[in-house]
Amino acid sequence: LLAESRSMAATVPRETLKKALTVGEEGDFFPFAFLFELSFRANHSAEQVAREAGKLVRQAFAQPRSSSTISDKSVASVDLVTETDKASEDLIKKRLMEEFPTFEFMGEEESSAAGGYVLTGAPTWICDPVDGTTNFVHRIPDISVSIGLSIGKEPVLGVVYDPCHDELFAALKGEGATLNGQPISVDKTAQELAQCIVCTNIGYRREKAWRNHLTETVDALLQQGLRGLRMCGAACNSITSVACGRTNAFYESGPHPWDICAGAVIVREAGGVVLDMSGEVLDMCSRRYLVASSDAIASKIMASIKHLPAYGNT
């Protein structure tokens, strides 16, 4: 169907495709035009925009730390936002909405300013303009720009660009995953946690119940003989490290759809699994994500999760 759609759509004028892509009240759209747009235009545009936003972020990163204007998103002084986050999101939204005006857009900074978000079934760009803002503020070179596309609340396209290392991860559902244009795969050799490097992040919550969730889960993993635990401070980078086989899993409670949408497609297309930390099917709004190189590794990590928290869309 995808190959046929591409062949058919290649003969259709661009303006006709734009009209055909208009989404109705029930989320309906013209199938072959949509698939063409998704497989060619959307993927290409997302990669271009991610690199453009990444250049902006990289230039700001190169400036002295004192040059960053920092503010807090909430009462927690560890949840930060900078002018670079806002500038990157403005650029991403402008570029993508010019090209795809009928799509919806969900960005981290816009959602934070609004006090929450609602993910619909319509085609929706979901972006994190600077994943790892605290790393950015401290000039730790572990940051990224993440752009995903969701349809029917399911991730279908993902681009994660690490501007400090010039690494662009990309995937389209059904088309495989790449790193700088070369195919990638998860690590299929690890069968036990003693062979695994697992990533997580602390996040910005500090209440006792949350601390218990963090520490008791880590303790349970260590009791299973886990080889190593890493906390890089950037969820998107942790997820892509699973996709290319550097690490074996990532779990975290607290992230948002913009932390998982792009990465979920990349990991799945690289042969990995993406779930809710409870073991249920991924719900991007649950804010409880488990990414692993295999079902076996995912199951071993789920067995160690303690005090699984619940969240709302804020």
Short mmCIF file of C-alpha atoms in Angstrom, two decimals, residues 6 20 49 78 87 89 101 113 134 148 158 189 194 253 263 273 287 296:
data_model
loop_
_atom_site.label_atom_id
_atom_site.label_comp_id
_atom_site.label_asym_id
_atom_site.label_seq_id
_atom_site.Cartn_x
_atom_site.Cartn_y
_atom_site.Cartn_z
CA ARG A 6 3.98 6.81 -3.33
CA ALA A 20 -6.49 16.10 0.28
CA VAL A 49 13.83 21.43 11.01
CA VAL A 78 15.15 22.09 39.36
CA ALA A 87 13.41 30.19 20.55
CA GLU A 89 10.25 25.73 19.84
CA PRO A 101 -1.05 23.75 8.34
CA ALA A 113 2.73 27.87 29.59
CA THR A 134 19.39 21.38 32.93
CA GLY A 148 7.73 13.26 16.58
CA GLY A 158 10.50 10.35 14.91
CA THR A 189 22.78 -10.23 22.62
CA ALA A 194 23.97 -8.74 34.32
CA SER A 253 8.21 8.16 35.48
CA GLY A 263 12.08 8.00 20.39
CA VAL A 273 9.99 -2.47 22.57
CA ARG A 287 4.06 9.60 31.69
CA ALA A 296 12.77 -10.33 27.99
#
